[in-house]
């Protein structure tokens, strides 16, 4: 069993689930008065890497956001915004220049000293450096350089204006500042054990597939965490998490989408149930690099074969609506309709013409109740048109690497049901489907020169109407490729104890540092 002892405290540091195990025995054998200062929360996956440049999923970002200080951090509430974290001041002087001054007493743990403007330069330029091959390099696509003015001050210079800068770059882990010396001494990357932490909490302990323990940073001089400790429990399935919560073992959890209506009508005792609009997107994908999906007619046949409404209704019990793309309502680029819709007779004719009647294909999913329900409807839909489907369920540690070019299985991966988290800018939806992301996050091997060109142009276009047209076109290109069947944006269901005020962003994602006793 892996355990990390508490780091030498001085100041800062920057996705496998509980499954059917008894949460009570896993978390706490009994309650005590001392536990009043402990916040117990559920996360949908265990951590695998805590380097902001190589994070795999939102649960890792939830942690890096509070053990490493970013220049700014996203605020909690019903509107999207940000507030200073590591900076005393930060101002956009013109479309290409951002001036910052760090707070004077932010330090790194493990003896790595004070945070300086040189660390800012290192961290931002490191993430943007093509040689680092960070999947998030696009968050700094127009970075020219970071200029150090003095110990605490500097200028961020852009080569072109950058529309997502204040929405999906600076207030996210892509704006995290790491210790230049610590990362260099660690060999250039951070693994699952953080070095030189600097935020309001520190990672004290990690028990794989059981819990991650964060403790308040005694050397953090600004807005302190409201709890002495935050215990984060990786529980992949929302239904299992609901049972754990109702047993009294958690203070906060996301609910399954299908449970939102029931829980709002009859919540557990002393519980607040919240429903938030979601920016996330769920889709069914086909890998065009692997037979039989290298045949565009087969991909189109399957687009016609899938009854999107039936899939979404089965997975979420009518609590979520089918989507028209990967960009949610309210954002530039949201489409009014899909290009290809349910037509099983046409699908069956195309499968017969391709000589695939009776063939078997595989569908990989994350091992969650809602994903399995969706996959079973897709399985039935494809069986109706002549294809057999083998559903393969994966835990999070396996699933999130299936399409990685380092994984030999990526050469066999055929179909997936996938969900991505989202930031409040359309560029964060399209970024992952470029040719450079094939073997990283683009598991469908979708390759479009026109799409890639629009991805770049969309980030530097400041006119909302023009951006709207661009992002609609990008989704058209995705759907026309035959690689995608867009399913839903879900909704976000949250429940927490009445004794806790939950710090939630507008889409329901947590800011754990903002959680406080009621």
Coordinates of C-alpha atoms in Angstrom, one line a residue:
X1 CA 0.0 0.0 0.0
X2 CA 1.4 3.4 -1.0
X3 CA 1.4 6.1 1.6
X4 CA 2.8 9.6 1.3
X5 CA 3.9 11.2 4.6
X6 CA 3.3 14.9 5.1
X7 CA 5.9 17.0 3.3
X8 CA 8.1 19.4 5.2
X9 CA 5.8 22.3 5.8
X10 CA 7.0 25.7 4.6
X11 CA 4.3 26.6 2.1
X12 CA 2.9 25.0 -1.2
X13 CA 2.4 22.2 -3.9
X14 CA 0.2 21.9 -6.5
X15 CA -7.8 10.4 -11.7
X16 CA -10.1 3.5 -9.6
X17 CA -12.8 3.6 -7.1
X18 CA -14.2 2.3 -3.8
X19 CA -16.6 0.1 -5.9
X20 CA -18.8 -2.1 -3.8
X21 CA -16.6 -2.0 -0.7
X22 CA -18.2 -0.9 2.6
X23 CA -17.6 2.8 2.7
X24 CA -17.9 2.9 6.4
X25 CA -15.0 0.5 6.9
X26 CA -13.1 2.1 4.1
X27 CA -13.3 5.6 5.5
X28 CA -13.9 5.7 9.2
X29 CA -14.7 3.0 11.7
X30 CA -16.6 5.4 13.9
X31 CA -17.3 9.1 14.3
X32 CA -15.6 11.3 16.9
X33 CA -15.6 14.9 18.0
X34 CA -12.2 15.5 16.4
X35 CA -13.7 14.7 13.0
X36 CA -15.8 17.9 13.1
X37 CA -12.9 19.6 11.3
X38 CA -12.7 17.0 8.5
X39 CA -14.6 17.4 5.3
X40 CA -15.3 14.1 3.5
X41 CA -16.0 14.3 -0.2
X42 CA -16.4 12.0 -3.1
X43 CA -14.4 12.2 -6.3
X44 CA -15.3 10.2 -9.4
X45 CA -11.7 8.9 -10.0
X46 CA -8.4 8.4 -8.2
X47 CA -5.4 10.5 -9.0
X48 CA -2.8 9.3 -11.5
X49 CA -0.7 12.4 -12.0
X50 CA -0.5 15.7 -10.2
X51 CA 1.5 17.6 -12.9
X52 CA -0.9 20.3 -14.1
X53 CA 0.7 20.0 -17.6
X54 CA -0.3 16.3 -17.8
X55 CA -3.4 16.0 -15.7
X56 CA -5.9 13.3 -16.9
X57 CA -9.2 14.4 -15.5
X58 CA -11.1 16.9 -13.4
X59 CA -10.5 15.1 -10.1
X60 CA -6.8 15.7 -10.4
X61 CA -7.4 19.4 -11.2
X62 CA -9.6 19.7 -8.1
X63 CA -6.5 18.8 -6.1
X64 CA -3.8 20.7 -8.0
X65 CA -6.0 23.8 -7.8
X66 CA -5.5 24.0 -4.0
X67 CA -2.1 22.4 -3.4
X68 CA -0.4 24.5 -6.0
X69 CA -1.1 28.2 -6.3
X70 CA -2.1 29.6 -9.7
X71 CA -1.9 33.2 -10.6
X72 CA -5.7 33.3 -10.3
X73 CA -8.4 30.8 -9.4
X74 CA -12.0 30.3 -10.5
X75 CA -14.6 31.6 -8.1
X76 CA -17.6 29.7 -6.7
X77 CA -21.2 30.9 -7.3
X78 CA -23.7 31.1 -10.2
X79 CA -21.6 33.2 -12.5
X80 CA -18.2 32.4 -14.0
X81 CA -15.4 34.5 -12.7
X82 CA -11.9 34.5 -11.1
X83 CA -10.1 36.0 -8.1
X84 CA -6.4 36.5 -7.4
X85 CA -4.5 33.6 -5.8
X86 CA -0.7 33.9 -6.2
X87 CA -0.9 37.5 -7.5
X88 CA -1.3 40.7 -5.7
X89 CA -2.3 42.4 -9.0
X90 CA -2.9 41.3 -12.5
X91 CA -4.0 43.5 -15.4
X92 CA -4.4 43.2 -19.1
X93 CA -2.6 46.3 -20.4
X94 CA -3.6 45.7 -24.0
X95 CA -4.8 42.7 -26.1
X96 CA -1.2 41.3 -26.1
X97 CA 0.2 42.2 -22.7
X98 CA -0.7 41.1 -19.1
X99 CA 1.1 42.6 -16.2
X100 CA 1.3 40.7 -12.9
X101 CA 2.8 41.2 -9.5
X102 CA 3.1 38.2 -7.1
X103 CA 2.1 38.3 -3.5
X104 CA 5.3 38.7 -1.4
X105 CA 5.1 35.8 0.9
X106 CA 4.0 32.7 -1.0
X107 CA 6.5 29.9 -0.5
X108 CA 7.1 26.4 -1.7
X109 CA 7.3 23.4 0.7
X110 CA 10.3 21.1 0.9
X111 CA 12.7 23.9 1.2
X112 CA 12.2 25.3 -2.3
X113 CA 11.9 28.9 -1.1
X114 CA 9.8 31.8 -2.3
X115 CA 7.7 31.9 -5.4
X116 CA 9.2 34.4 -7.9
X117 CA 8.5 35.8 -11.3
X118 CA 11.1 33.4 -12.6
X119 CA 8.8 30.5 -11.5
X120 CA 5.9 32.1 -13.4
X121 CA 8.0 32.3 -16.5
X122 CA 9.2 28.7 -16.2
X123 CA 5.7 27.3 -15.5
X124 CA 3.8 29.0 -18.3
X125 CA 6.6 28.6 -20.9
X126 CA 7.0 25.0 -19.9
X127 CA 3.4 24.1 -20.5
X128 CA 3.4 26.0 -23.9
X129 CA 6.7 24.4 -25.0
X130 CA 6.1 22.0 -27.9
X131 CA 9.0 19.9 -26.7
X132 CA 7.0 19.1 -23.5
X133 CA 4.2 17.7 -25.6
X134 CA 1.6 18.8 -22.9
X135 CA -2.0 18.0 -24.0
X136 CA -2.8 21.4 -22.7
X137 CA -0.3 23.4 -24.7
X138 CA -3.2 24.9 -26.6
X139 CA -4.2 26.8 -23.5
X140 CA -1.2 29.0 -24.2
X141 CA -1.4 28.8 -28.1
X142 CA -0.5 32.5 -28.6
X143 CA 2.1 32.8 -25.9
X144 CA 5.1 34.8 -27.1
X145 CA 7.1 34.9 -23.8
X146 CA 7.0 35.7 -20.1
X147 CA 9.2 38.7 -19.3
X148 CA 10.6 38.9 -15.8
X149 CA 10.7 42.5 -14.6
X150 CA 11.9 41.9 -11.0
X151 CA 11.7 39.3 -8.3
X152 CA 7.9 39.4 -8.1
X153 CA 6.7 41.2 -11.3
X154 CA 6.6 40.4 -14.9
X155 CA 4.7 40.7 -18.2
X156 CA 3.0 37.9 -20.2
X157 CA 3.4 38.7 -23.9
X158 CA 1.0 37.2 -26.5
X159 CA 1.7 37.0 -30.2
X160 CA -2.1 37.4 -30.9
X161 CA -5.1 38.2 -28.8
X162 CA -6.4 35.1 -27.1
X163 CA -10.2 34.8 -26.5
X164 CA -10.1 32.0 -23.8
X165 CA -7.3 33.6 -21.6
X166 CA -9.5 34.6 -18.7
X167 CA -12.0 31.8 -18.9
X168 CA -10.2 28.5 -19.7
X169 CA -6.5 29.3 -19.3
X170 CA -5.6 31.5 -16.3
X171 CA -8.2 30.3 -13.8
X172 CA -7.5 26.6 -14.6
X173 CA -4.5 24.3 -13.8
X174 CA -2.9 25.7 -17.0
X175 CA -2.3 28.9 -15.0
X176 CA -0.6 27.0 -12.1
X177 CA 2.8 28.2 -10.9
X178 CA 5.4 25.5 -10.0
X179 CA 8.8 25.8 -8.5
X180 CA 11.4 25.9 -11.3
X181 CA 14.1 24.3 -9.1
X182 CA 11.8 21.6 -7.8
X183 CA 10.5 20.5 -11.2
X184 CA 14.0 20.6 -12.7
X185 CA 15.4 18.5 -9.8
X186 CA 12.4 16.0 -10.2
X187 CA 13.5 15.4 -13.8
X188 CA 11.2 17.8 -15.5
X189 CA 7.8 16.3 -14.6
X190 CA 5.7 15.6 -11.5
X191 CA 4.1 12.2 -10.9
X192 CA 1.6 11.3 -8.3
X193 CA 3.7 12.6 -5.4
X194 CA 3.8 16.4 -5.5
X195 CA 6.9 18.5 -4.8
X196 CA 7.1 22.1 -3.7
X197 CA 3.4 22.7 -2.8
X198 CA 2.2 26.2 -2.3
X199 CA -1.6 26.4 -2.0
X200 CA -4.0 26.7 1.0
X201 CA -3.9 22.9 1.4
X202 CA -1.1 20.3 1.3
X203 CA -1.3 16.7 0.2
X204 CA -0.6 14.7 3.4
X205 CA -1.5 11.1 2.4
X206 CA -2.6 9.1 -0.6
X207 CA -4.0 5.6 -0.2
X208 CA -4.6 4.4 -3.8
X209 CA -8.3 3.6 -4.5
X210 CA -9.2 4.6 -0.9
X211 CA -8.5 8.3 -0.1
X212 CA -6.4 11.3 -0.6
X213 CA -5.9 13.5 2.5
X214 CA -5.3 17.2 2.2
X215 CA -4.4 19.3 5.3
X216 CA -4.5 23.0 5.8
X217 CA -1.2 24.7 4.9
X218 CA -0.1 26.6 8.1
X219 CA 2.2 28.8 6.0
X220 CA -0.6 30.0 3.6
X221 CA -1.1 33.7 4.6
X222 CA -4.2 34.5 2.6
X223 CA -7.7 33.0 2.4
X224 CA -7.3 29.8 4.6
X225 CA -9.2 26.6 4.0
X226 CA -12.2 26.3 6.3
X227 CA -11.5 22.7 7.3
X228 CA -8.4 21.3 9.0
X229 CA -8.5 18.3 6.5
X230 CA -10.2 17.4 3.3
X231 CA -10.5 13.7 2.7
X232 CA -11.2 12.8 -1.0
X233 CA -12.6 9.4 -1.7
X234 CA -12.5 8.0 -5.2
X235 CA -15.8 6.3 -5.9
X236 CA -16.3 5.8 -9.6
X237 CA -20.1 5.0 -9.6
X238 CA -22.4 7.7 -8.6
X239 CA -25.0 5.2 -7.3
X240 CA -22.4 3.7 -5.0
X241 CA -21.5 7.2 -3.8
X242 CA -25.2 8.0 -3.1
X243 CA -25.3 4.9 -0.8
X244 CA -22.2 6.0 1.0
X245 CA -23.6 9.4 1.5
X246 CA -26.9 8.1 2.8
X247 CA -25.0 5.9 5.2
X248 CA -23.4 9.0 6.6
X249 CA -19.9 8.4 5.3
X250 CA -19.6 11.4 3.1
X251 CA -20.4 15.1 3.5
X252 CA -20.6 15.9 -0.2
X253 CA -21.0 14.0 -3.5
X254 CA -22.1 14.3 -7.1
X255 CA -25.3 12.2 -7.7
X256 CA -26.2 10.2 -10.7
X257 CA -28.1 12.3 -13.2
X258 CA -30.9 9.7 -13.0
X259 CA -31.3 10.3 -9.3
X260 CA -31.6 14.1 -9.3
X261 CA -35.4 14.3 -9.5
X262 CA -35.9 11.7 -6.8
X263 CA -33.4 13.3 -4.5
X264 CA -34.8 16.7 -4.9
X265 CA -38.3 15.4 -4.1
X266 CA -37.2 13.3 -1.1
X267 CA -33.7 14.3 0.0
X268 CA -31.9 12.4 2.7
X269 CA -32.2 13.9 6.2
X270 CA -30.3 17.2 6.8
X271 CA -29.3 17.4 3.1
X272 CA -29.3 20.0 0.4
X273 CA -29.7 18.8 -3.1
X274 CA -28.6 21.0 -5.9
X275 CA -29.1 20.7 -9.7
X276 CA -26.7 22.7 -11.9
X277 CA -26.5 23.0 -15.7
X278 CA -23.6 21.1 -17.1
X279 CA -21.1 22.1 -19.7
X280 CA -19.7 18.6 -20.0
X281 CA -20.4 16.5 -23.1
X282 CA -21.0 12.8 -23.6
X283 CA -20.6 11.1 -27.0
X284 CA -20.4 7.7 -28.7
X285 CA -17.2 7.5 -30.8
X286 CA -15.7 5.3 -33.5
X287 CA -12.0 4.9 -34.2
X288 CA -11.5 5.4 -37.9
X289 CA -8.0 4.0 -37.7
X290 CA -9.3 0.5 -36.8
X291 CA -11.4 -1.8 -39.1
X292 CA -14.3 -1.9 -39.8
X293 CA -14.5 1.8 -38.9
X294 CA -11.9 2.7 -41.5
X295 CA -14.8 2.5 -43.9
X296 CA -16.7 5.8 -43.8
X297 CA -19.9 4.0 -44.9
X298 CA -19.8 1.8 -41.7
X299 CA -19.4 4.9 -39.5
X300 CA -22.3 6.6 -41.2
X301 CA -24.4 3.5 -40.9
X302 CA -23.8 3.4 -37.1
X303 CA -24.7 7.1 -36.8
X304 CA -28.1 6.2 -38.4
X305 CA -28.4 3.1 -36.2
X306 CA -28.1 4.9 -32.8
X307 CA -31.3 6.2 -31.3
X308 CA -29.8 9.1 -29.3
X309 CA -32.9 9.9 -27.3
X310 CA -33.4 6.3 -26.3
X311 CA -29.8 6.1 -25.2
X312 CA -30.0 9.2 -23.1
X313 CA -33.4 8.3 -21.6
X314 CA -32.2 4.9 -20.6
X315 CA -29.0 6.2 -19.0
X316 CA -30.5 9.2 -17.2
X317 CA -34.2 8.3 -16.7
X318 CA -35.4 11.4 -18.6
X319 CA -33.3 13.8 -16.4
X320 CA -31.0 14.8 -19.3
X321 CA -31.7 15.9 -22.8
X322 CA -30.0 14.7 -26.0
X323 CA -27.4 17.1 -27.3
X324 CA -26.7 18.6 -30.7
X325 CA -22.9 18.7 -30.4
X326 CA -20.1 19.1 -27.9
X327 CA -20.8 22.8 -27.1
X328 CA -23.5 23.3 -24.5
X329 CA -26.4 25.8 -24.8
X330 CA -25.4 29.3 -23.8
X331 CA -21.9 29.2 -25.3
X332 CA -20.8 30.4 -28.8
X333 CA -21.1 27.6 -31.2
X334 CA -24.0 25.7 -29.8
X335 CA -25.9 24.1 -32.7
X336 CA -29.6 23.9 -33.1
X337 CA -29.7 20.4 -34.6
X338 CA -27.7 17.3 -35.6
X339 CA -26.9 16.4 -39.2
X340 CA -27.6 12.7 -39.0
X341 CA -30.5 11.2 -37.1
X342 CA -32.0 7.8 -36.2
X343 CA -32.8 5.8 -39.4
X344 CA -32.4 2.1 -38.7
X345 CA -33.6 0.9 -42.0
X346 CA -31.0 2.9 -43.8
X347 CA -28.4 1.8 -41.3
X348 CA -29.2 -1.9 -41.9
X349 CA -29.0 -1.5 -45.7
X350 CA -25.5 0.1 -45.3
X351 CA -24.3 -2.6 -43.0
X352 CA -25.4 -5.3 -45.4
X353 CA -23.8 -3.4 -48.3
X354 CA -20.5 -3.4 -46.4
X355 CA -20.7 -7.2 -45.8
X356 CA -20.8 -6.8 -42.0
X357 CA -24.1 -8.4 -41.1
X358 CA -23.4 -10.7 -38.2
X359 CA -20.0 -9.2 -37.4
X360 CA -18.9 -8.4 -33.8
X361 CA -17.4 -5.1 -32.7
X362 CA -16.3 -3.9 -29.2
X363 CA -17.5 -1.0 -27.2
X364 CA -15.3 0.2 -24.3
X365 CA -16.9 2.2 -21.4
X366 CA -16.1 3.4 -17.9
X367 CA -17.5 1.0 -15.3
X368 CA -20.4 3.2 -14.2
X369 CA -24.1 2.5 -14.1
X370 CA -25.1 5.3 -16.5
X371 CA -22.4 4.4 -19.0
X372 CA -23.5 0.7 -19.0
X373 CA -27.2 1.7 -19.5
X374 CA -26.2 3.8 -22.5
X375 CA -24.0 1.1 -23.9
X376 CA -26.7 -1.5 -23.6
X377 CA -29.1 0.6 -25.7
X378 CA -26.4 1.1 -28.3
X379 CA -25.8 -2.6 -28.3
X380 CA -29.5 -3.2 -28.9
X381 CA -29.6 -0.6 -31.6
X382 CA -26.6 -2.1 -33.5
X383 CA -28.0 -5.6 -33.1
X384 CA -31.2 -4.4 -34.9
X385 CA -29.1 -3.4 -37.9
X386 CA -27.0 -6.6 -38.0
X387 CA -24.0 -5.9 -35.7
X388 CA -23.2 -7.7 -32.5
X389 CA -21.6 -5.6 -29.8
X390 CA -19.3 -6.8 -27.0
X391 CA -19.4 -4.3 -24.1
X392 CA -16.1 -4.0 -22.2
X393 CA -16.2 -2.3 -18.8
X394 CA -13.1 -0.6 -17.5
X395 CA -12.1 0.9 -14.1
X396 CA -10.9 4.5 -14.3
X397 CA -7.2 3.7 -14.0
X398 CA -7.6 1.5 -17.2
X399 CA -10.2 3.5 -19.1
X400 CA -8.4 6.9 -19.2
X401 CA -5.4 5.4 -21.0
X402 CA -7.2 3.2 -23.5
X403 CA -6.5 5.5 -26.4
X404 CA -3.1 6.6 -25.4
X405 CA -0.4 5.9 -28.1
X406 CA 1.7 4.4 -25.3
X407 CA -1.0 1.8 -24.8
X408 CA -0.9 -1.1 -27.3
X409 CA -4.7 -1.5 -26.9
X410 CA -5.2 1.9 -28.7
X411 CA -4.5 0.0 -32.0
X412 CA -7.5 -2.3 -31.2
X413 CA -9.9 0.3 -29.7
X414 CA -13.0 0.3 -31.8
X415 CA -15.9 2.2 -30.1
X416 CA -16.2 4.2 -26.9
X417 CA -18.7 6.0 -24.8
X418 CA -16.8 9.0 -23.5
X419 CA -17.4 12.1 -21.3
X420 CA -15.3 15.2 -21.1
X421 CA -15.4 18.0 -18.6
X422 CA -15.6 21.5 -19.9
X423 CA -14.6 25.1 -19.2
X424 CA -16.8 28.1 -20.1
X425 CA -15.3 28.7 -23.5
X426 CA -16.0 26.7 -26.7
X427 CA -12.3 26.3 -27.5
X428 CA -12.0 23.9 -24.6
X429 CA -14.5 21.5 -26.3
X430 CA -12.8 21.4 -29.7
X431 CA -9.2 21.4 -28.5
X432 CA -9.0 17.6 -28.0
X433 CA -10.0 16.6 -31.5
X434 CA -7.2 18.0 -33.5
X435 CA -4.7 15.8 -35.4
X436 CA -2.0 16.5 -32.7
X437 CA -4.3 15.0 -30.1
X438 CA -4.5 11.6 -31.9
X439 CA -3.1 9.1 -29.4
X440 CA -3.6 11.5 -26.6
X441 CA -7.3 12.5 -26.3
X442 CA -8.5 12.1 -29.9
X443 CA -9.2 8.4 -29.6
X444 CA -11.4 8.4 -32.8
X445 CA -8.3 9.4 -34.9
X446 CA -10.4 12.2 -36.5
X447 CA -8.2 14.1 -38.8
X448 CA -9.3 17.3 -40.6
X449 CA -7.0 20.0 -41.8
X450 CA -10.0 22.4 -41.9
X451 CA -10.9 21.6 -38.4
X452 CA -7.4 22.2 -37.1
X453 CA -7.3 25.5 -38.9
X454 CA -10.6 26.6 -37.3
X455 CA -9.4 25.5 -33.8
X456 CA -6.5 28.0 -34.1
X457 CA -8.6 30.8 -35.6
X458 CA -11.3 30.4 -33.0
X459 CA -9.0 31.1 -30.2
X460 CA -7.8 34.5 -31.6
X461 CA -11.2 35.7 -33.0
X462 CA -12.8 38.1 -30.5
X463 CA -16.1 38.7 -32.4
X464 CA -18.7 36.5 -30.7
X465 CA -20.8 36.1 -33.9
X466 CA -17.8 35.0 -35.9
X467 CA -16.7 32.6 -33.2
X468 CA -20.3 31.2 -33.1
X469 CA -20.1 30.4 -36.8
X470 CA -16.6 28.8 -36.5
X471 CA -17.5 26.5 -33.7
X472 CA -20.7 25.3 -35.3
X473 CA -18.7 24.5 -38.4
X474 CA -16.1 22.5 -36.3
X475 CA -18.9 20.3 -34.9
X476 CA -20.3 19.9 -38.4
X477 CA -16.9 18.6 -39.5
X478 CA -16.8 16.2 -36.6
X479 CA -20.2 14.8 -37.3
X480 CA -19.6 14.6 -41.1
X481 CA -16.6 12.4 -40.5
X482 CA -18.9 9.7 -39.1
X483 CA -16.7 9.3 -36.0
X484 CA -19.2 10.9 -33.6
X485 CA -22.7 10.4 -32.2
X486 CA -23.3 13.3 -29.8
X487 CA -25.4 12.1 -26.8
X488 CA -25.9 14.7 -24.0
X489 CA -24.5 17.4 -21.8
X490 CA -26.1 15.7 -18.7
X491 CA -27.0 17.9 -15.7
X492 CA -25.0 18.1 -12.5
X493 CA -26.6 16.8 -9.4
X494 CA -25.0 17.5 -6.0
X495 CA -25.9 16.8 -2.4
X496 CA -24.2 17.9 0.7
X497 CA -24.9 18.2 4.4
X498 CA -26.9 21.2 5.6
X499 CA -24.0 21.7 8.0
X500 CA -21.7 22.4 5.0
X501 CA -21.8 25.3 2.5
X502 CA -20.5 23.8 -0.7
X503 CA -18.2 25.9 -2.9
X504 CA -19.5 25.1 -6.4
X505 CA -18.7 26.7 -9.8
X506 CA -21.7 27.4 -12.0
X507 CA -21.6 24.0 -13.6
X508 CA -21.6 22.2 -10.2
X509 CA -17.9 21.4 -10.1
X510 CA -16.3 21.8 -6.7
X511 CA -13.8 24.4 -5.3
X512 CA -12.8 22.4 -2.2
X513 CA -11.0 25.4 -0.7
X514 CA -14.4 27.3 -0.7
X515 CA -16.3 24.6 1.3
X516 CA -17.1 25.8 4.8
X517 CA -19.2 25.0 7.8
X518 CA -22.7 26.5 7.7

